[in-house]
Coordinates of C-alpha atoms in Angstrom, one line a residue:
M1 CA 186.3 123.1 174.0
S2 CA 185.2 119.6 174.3
T3 CA 182.0 120.8 176.1
A4 CA 181.2 123.2 173.2
T5 CA 181.8 120.4 170.8
A6 CA 179.5 118.1 172.6
G7 CA 176.9 120.8 172.9
T8 CA 177.1 121.5 169.2
T9 CA 177.0 117.9 168.4
A10 CA 174.0 117.3 170.6
G11 CA 172.2 120.3 169.2
T12 CA 172.9 119.3 165.7
T13 CA 171.8 115.8 166.3
A14 CA 168.6 116.9 168.1
G15 CA 167.8 119.4 165.3
T16 CA 168.4 116.9 162.6
T17 CA 166.4 114.2 164.4
A18 CA 163.5 116.6 165.0
G19 CA 163.6 117.8 161.4
T20 CA 163.6 114.4 160.1
T21 CA 160.9 113.2 162.3
T22 CA 158.8 116.3 161.5
G23 CA 159.2 116.1 157.6
T24 CA 158.8 112.4 157.2
T25 CA 155.4 110.7 156.7
T26 CA 155.1 107.1 157.6
A27 CA 153.4 104.5 155.5
A28 CA 150.7 104.2 158.1
D29 CA 149.8 107.9 157.7
T30 CA 149.4 107.7 153.8
P31 CA 145.8 107.2 152.7
T32 CA 145.4 104.1 150.6
R33 CA 143.0 103.9 147.5
S34 CA 140.7 101.0 147.8
K35 CA 140.8 98.7 144.8
P36 CA 137.5 97.4 143.3
D37 CA 136.7 93.9 144.1
P38 CA 137.3 91.6 141.1
A39 CA 134.3 90.6 139.2
P40 CA 133.1 87.2 140.0
A41 CA 133.9 84.6 137.4
A42 CA 131.0 83.8 135.0
A43 CA 129.3 80.6 135.6
P44 CA 129.7 78.1 132.8
L45 CA 126.9 78.1 130.2
D46 CA 124.5 75.2 130.7
L47 CA 123.1 74.2 127.3
G48 CA 120.5 72.1 128.9
E49 CA 118.9 75.2 130.4
L50 CA 118.8 76.9 127.0
H51 CA 117.0 73.9 125.5
G52 CA 114.4 74.1 128.3
L53 CA 113.5 77.8 127.5
R54 CA 110.3 78.5 125.6
T55 CA 110.7 80.7 122.5
V56 CA 108.0 83.4 122.3
P57 CA 107.6 85.3 119.0
A58 CA 107.5 89.1 119.1
R59 CA 104.0 90.5 119.0
Y60 CA 103.0 93.7 117.3
P61 CA 99.3 94.3 118.1
W62 CA 99.1 97.9 116.9
R63 CA 100.7 97.0 113.6
W64 CA 98.2 94.2 113.1
A65 CA 95.3 96.6 114.1
A66 CA 96.5 99.2 111.6
G67 CA 96.8 96.7 108.8
L68 CA 93.4 95.3 109.6
A69 CA 91.8 98.8 109.5
A70 CA 93.4 99.5 106.1
L71 CA 92.1 96.2 104.7
V72 CA 88.6 97.0 106.0
V73 CA 88.7 100.4 104.3
L74 CA 89.9 98.9 101.0
A75 CA 87.2 96.2 101.2
Q76 CA 84.5 98.9 101.7
F77 CA 85.8 100.9 98.7
A78 CA 85.9 97.8 96.5
H79 CA 82.4 96.8 97.6
G80 CA 81.2 100.3 96.6
L81 CA 82.9 100.1 93.2
A82 CA 81.2 96.7 92.6
T83 CA 77.7 97.4 93.9
N84 CA 77.0 101.1 93.5
P85 CA 75.1 101.6 90.2
G86 CA 76.3 105.2 89.9
W87 CA 79.6 104.0 88.6
D88 CA 77.8 102.7 85.5
W89 CA 80.4 100.1 84.5
A90 CA 78.5 99.2 81.3
T91 CA 79.1 102.6 79.9
F92 CA 82.7 102.4 81.0
R93 CA 83.2 99.1 79.0
V94 CA 81.7 100.7 75.9
Y95 CA 83.9 103.8 75.8
F96 CA 87.2 102.4 77.4
S97 CA 88.3 101.0 74.0
A98 CA 86.4 103.3 71.7
D99 CA 88.2 104.7 68.7
T100 CA 87.9 108.3 69.8
I101 CA 89.4 107.4 73.2
L102 CA 92.2 105.4 71.7
R103 CA 93.1 108.3 69.4
A104 CA 93.0 110.7 72.3
V105 CA 95.4 108.4 74.3
G106 CA 97.8 108.4 71.4
R107 CA 97.7 112.2 71.2
T108 CA 98.4 112.3 75.0
V109 CA 101.4 110.0 74.6
E110 CA 102.6 112.1 71.6
L111 CA 102.4 115.3 73.6
T112 CA 104.2 113.7 76.5
A113 CA 107.0 112.4 74.3
Y114 CA 107.6 115.7 72.5
G115 CA 107.5 117.7 75.7
T116 CA 109.9 115.4 77.5
V117 CA 112.5 115.3 74.7
L118 CA 112.4 119.1 74.1
G119 CA 112.3 119.8 77.8
F120 CA 115.2 117.7 78.8
L121 CA 117.4 118.7 75.8
L122 CA 116.9 122.3 76.6
G123 CA 117.1 121.6 80.3
A124 CA 120.6 120.1 79.8
V125 CA 121.7 123.2 78.0
V126 CA 120.3 125.5 80.8
A127 CA 121.9 123.3 83.5
A128 CA 125.3 123.6 81.7
M129 CA 124.9 127.3 81.5
R130 CA 124.2 127.5 85.3
L131 CA 127.3 125.4 86.0
S132 CA 129.5 127.4 83.7
R133 CA 132.0 130.0 84.9
S134 CA 130.5 132.8 82.8
A135 CA 128.5 135.2 84.9
I136 CA 126.4 136.1 81.9
L137 CA 125.4 132.5 81.1
Q138 CA 124.7 131.9 84.8
T139 CA 122.4 134.9 85.0
V140 CA 120.5 134.1 81.8
A141 CA 120.0 130.5 82.9
W142 CA 118.9 131.5 86.4
A143 CA 116.4 134.1 84.9
Y144 CA 115.0 131.4 82.6
V145 CA 114.4 129.0 85.4
W146 CA 112.9 131.7 87.6
V147 CA 110.5 132.9 85.0
F148 CA 109.2 129.6 83.7
R149 CA 108.8 128.1 87.2
S150 CA 106.9 131.1 88.3
I151 CA 104.3 131.3 85.6
P152 CA 101.5 128.6 85.7
L153 CA 101.5 126.1 82.8
I154 CA 98.1 127.0 81.6
V155 CA 99.0 130.7 81.3
Q156 CA 102.1 129.8 79.3
L157 CA 100.0 127.6 76.9
V158 CA 97.5 130.3 76.3
F159 CA 100.3 132.8 75.7
W160 CA 102.0 130.6 73.1
F161 CA 98.6 129.9 71.5
N162 CA 98.1 133.6 71.0
L163 CA 101.6 134.4 70.0
S164 CA 100.5 135.3 66.4
Y165 CA 98.5 138.1 67.9
L166 CA 101.7 139.8 69.2
Y167 CA 104.0 138.8 66.3
K168 CA 102.2 138.5 62.9
R169 CA 105.4 137.4 61.1
F170 CA 108.8 136.1 62.1
G171 CA 112.0 136.8 60.2
F172 CA 115.6 135.7 60.2
G173 CA 118.6 137.8 59.4
I174 CA 121.2 140.0 61.1
P175 CA 120.1 141.1 64.6
F176 CA 118.9 144.8 64.5
G177 CA 119.7 144.7 60.8
P178 CA 118.3 143.6 57.5
T179 CA 116.0 140.5 57.3
F180 CA 116.7 137.8 54.7
G181 CA 113.3 136.1 55.0
D182 CA 110.2 135.9 57.0
F183 CA 107.1 133.8 57.5
E184 CA 103.6 134.1 59.0
T185 CA 103.6 133.0 62.7
I186 CA 100.1 131.4 62.5
G187 CA 101.2 129.2 59.6
V188 CA 104.0 127.6 61.6
L189 CA 102.9 127.7 65.2
G190 CA 99.5 126.1 65.3
A191 CA 97.6 124.7 68.2
L192 CA 99.7 121.5 68.4
G193 CA 103.0 123.3 67.9
A194 CA 102.1 125.9 70.6
A195 CA 101.2 123.0 73.0
V196 CA 104.5 121.2 72.4
L197 CA 106.5 124.5 72.7
G198 CA 104.7 125.5 75.9
L199 CA 105.1 122.0 77.5
G200 CA 108.8 121.8 76.5
L201 CA 109.8 125.2 77.7
H202 CA 107.9 124.7 81.0
Q203 CA 109.5 121.3 81.5
A204 CA 113.0 122.6 80.7
A205 CA 113.0 124.9 83.7
F206 CA 112.4 121.9 86.1
A207 CA 114.7 119.5 84.1
A208 CA 117.6 122.0 84.4
E209 CA 117.5 122.0 88.1
I210 CA 117.1 118.3 88.3
I211 CA 120.2 117.8 86.0
R212 CA 122.2 120.4 87.9
G213 CA 121.4 118.8 91.2
G214 CA 122.5 115.4 90.0
I215 CA 125.8 116.7 88.6
I216 CA 126.8 118.7 91.7
A217 CA 126.0 115.7 93.9
V218 CA 129.0 113.8 92.3
D219 CA 132.1 114.0 94.5
P220 CA 134.5 116.6 93.0
G221 CA 137.3 114.2 93.7
Q222 CA 136.1 112.1 90.8
R223 CA 136.8 114.9 88.3
E224 CA 140.1 115.7 90.0
A225 CA 141.3 112.1 89.8
A226 CA 140.2 111.9 86.1
A227 CA 142.0 115.2 85.4
A228 CA 145.2 113.9 87.1
L229 CA 145.1 110.8 84.9
G230 CA 144.9 113.1 81.8
V231 CA 141.3 112.2 80.9
P232 CA 139.8 114.8 78.5
R233 CA 137.1 117.1 79.9
W234 CA 134.3 115.8 77.6
R235 CA 135.2 112.2 78.5
Q236 CA 135.2 113.1 82.2
A237 CA 131.6 114.4 81.8
W238 CA 130.4 111.6 79.6
R239 CA 132.0 108.6 81.2
I240 CA 132.6 109.5 84.8
V241 CA 130.3 112.3 86.0
L242 CA 127.1 111.6 84.1
P243 CA 126.8 107.8 85.0
Q244 CA 127.1 108.7 88.7
A245 CA 124.8 111.7 88.4
M246 CA 122.1 109.6 86.7
R247 CA 121.4 107.8 90.0
G248 CA 120.3 111.2 91.5
I249 CA 118.7 112.5 88.3
L250 CA 116.5 109.6 87.4
P251 CA 114.0 109.5 90.3
S252 CA 113.2 113.2 90.0
A253 CA 113.2 113.1 86.2
A254 CA 110.8 110.2 86.1
N255 CA 108.5 112.1 88.5
E256 CA 108.6 115.1 86.1
V257 CA 107.8 112.9 83.1
I258 CA 104.8 111.4 84.9
S259 CA 103.7 114.9 86.0
L260 CA 104.0 116.1 82.4
F261 CA 102.0 113.1 81.2
K262 CA 99.1 114.2 83.5
G263 CA 99.8 117.9 82.8
T264 CA 98.9 117.4 79.1
S265 CA 95.3 117.5 80.2
V266 CA 95.8 121.3 80.5
V267 CA 96.0 121.7 76.7
Y268 CA 92.2 121.2 76.6
V269 CA 92.0 125.0 76.7
M270 CA 93.6 124.9 73.2
A271 CA 90.9 122.4 71.8
I272 CA 93.5 119.7 71.2
G273 CA 92.0 116.2 71.2
E274 CA 94.0 114.7 74.0
L275 CA 92.5 112.3 76.5
F276 CA 90.8 114.6 79.0
Y277 CA 89.5 116.9 76.2
Q278 CA 87.9 113.9 74.4
V279 CA 86.4 112.6 77.6
Q280 CA 84.8 116.0 78.2
V281 CA 83.4 116.0 74.7
V282 CA 81.9 112.5 75.1
Y283 CA 80.3 113.1 78.5
G284 CA 79.0 116.5 77.3
R285 CA 77.2 114.7 74.6
T286 CA 76.0 111.7 76.6
G287 CA 75.7 113.1 80.1
R288 CA 77.6 110.1 81.5
V289 CA 80.1 112.0 83.6
V290 CA 81.3 109.5 86.1
P291 CA 81.9 106.5 83.8
L292 CA 83.7 108.7 81.3
L293 CA 85.9 110.2 84.0
M294 CA 86.7 106.6 85.1
V295 CA 87.8 105.9 81.6
A296 CA 90.3 108.7 81.7
T297 CA 91.4 107.7 85.2
V298 CA 92.1 104.1 84.3
W299 CA 94.0 105.1 81.2
Y300 CA 96.1 107.6 83.2
V301 CA 96.8 104.9 85.8
L302 CA 97.8 102.3 83.2
L303 CA 100.2 104.6 81.3
T304 CA 101.7 105.9 84.6
T305 CA 102.3 102.2 85.6
V306 CA 104.2 101.6 82.4
L307 CA 106.4 104.7 83.0
S308 CA 107.0 103.5 86.6
I309 CA 108.1 100.1 85.4
G310 CA 110.5 101.7 82.9
Q311 CA 111.8 103.9 85.6
Y312 CA 112.5 100.9 87.9
Y313 CA 114.6 99.1 85.3
V314 CA 116.5 102.2 84.2
E315 CA 117.4 103.0 87.8
R316 CA 118.5 99.4 88.2
Y317 CA 120.8 99.7 85.2
F318 CA 122.5 102.8 86.4
A319 CA 122.9 101.4 90.0
R320 CA 125.3 98.7 88.8
G321 CA 128.4 100.5 89.9
A322 CA 127.1 101.2 93.4
D323 CA 125.2 97.9 94.1
R324 CA 127.2 94.9 93.1
T325 CA 124.4 92.5 94.1
P326 CA 121.1 94.2 93.3
P327 CA 118.0 92.7 94.8
P328 CA 115.9 90.4 92.5
T329 CA 113.3 92.1 90.3
P330 CA 109.6 91.5 91.1
L331 CA 109.4 89.2 88.1
R332 CA 112.2 87.1 89.4
R333 CA 110.6 87.0 92.9
A334 CA 107.4 85.9 91.4
R335 CA 109.1 83.1 89.4
S336 CA 111.0 81.9 92.5
L337 CA 107.7 81.9 94.5
V338 CA 106.0 79.8 91.8
R339 CA 108.9 77.4 91.7
G340 CA 108.8 77.1 95.5
L341 CA 105.0 76.4 95.4
R342 CA 105.5 73.8 92.7
A343 CA 108.3 72.1 94.6
R344 CA 106.2 72.0 97.8
T345 CA 103.2 70.6 95.9
A346 CA 105.3 67.9 94.2
T347 CA 106.8 67.0 97.6
A348 CA 103.3 66.7 99.2
V349 CA 102.0 64.6 96.3
A350 CA 105.1 62.3 96.6
L351 CA 104.6 61.9 100.3
G352 CA 100.9 61.2 99.9
G353 CA 101.6 58.6 97.2
R354 CA 104.0 56.7 99.5
S355 CA 101.6 56.7 102.4

C-alpha cells in the first residue's frame, strides 16, 4: 500500500512538474519591444549666430517681368493715343461739352434712373412671389423671369414701341365685363414711355433673382431666433433679414445698374436722343466717327466711375455689422499718405537746417 502511494505520489509529482514546465514561458523566451531612443536635447540657441546671419529678401522675378510687360503695353497704348492723328482730339474737345451731347447725357441718366427704380420695385415684388408658399404665385413669378430673361432687350423695346399697333385703346373696368373708361394707347405710351417700360420690365427679371438670392443666403436661424423672441414678421424682414441680405444683393445689383446704364444705348432704335443716338447723329453729319465715339466712351466711363464710387460706400455702410474695423477708404489712405510725405519733408528740412 505504501508502494502504491509512493508510485502515485511520484507519478503525480512528475506529471505536475512536466505540465508546469511545459506550459510556463520564461521571461527569457518572451520577445521584448525595443523602445525608441530618446531624442537628443536641443542645443541652446545662440543669439550671436542669429546676428551674424545675412537677411536676403524674397525675389519674384516672374512677377516683376509680368508687371514690366504690362507697363510697356500701357505705355505703347498711351503713346498711340497722344501721337496718332486719327484720334482727332481737337474734334473731341469741341463736342465733349457741346449742348447736344450734354442733353443726351442727361437723357441717358434719366432713362437709367427710371429703369432702375421701376425694375427693382417690380423685381422685389417678383422675388417675394417666388419666395411665397403659394404655388400659383411661384409659377407666375418663375414664368415672368423666364420670359423676360429669354427675350433680347432690343426685341422687347421694339415690341413695346409698337404696342399701339396691337391694342389701339386700353380700358379699365370689370375683367371680362363692362368697361368704365378707355384711352388711346399711342397717346399714353410714347417713345420715352415705351423705353422706360421696356427697360424696367427687363431689369425686373434680373433684379428679382438678385434679391431672391440675397434673401435665401441669410441663415434661417436668424428668422427662427427672431420668431422665438416674438418679433413680428414684417420687422423680421425689414430689420433682420434685409440688412444682412443687402451685402449679397448690392454687388450684383450695382452691376445690373451699370449694365442698364450702358444698355440705354439700345433705345436708339426708337429715335430717342440719348448719348449714343446723339453721337451717331453728329458723326453722321460731320463724318468724324472716331472722335465722336471717344466722346461717348469717355462719358460712359465717367458716369460708370461715379456709380462705382457710390457702390463702394453703400457696400461699406451695410458691412458694418460684419466688419467691426473696416479698412480705410481710398480718400483716407491718400490723406494719410500726404501727411506722411509732409512729415518726412519737414523732418528732412529740419535736419538739413541743423547741419
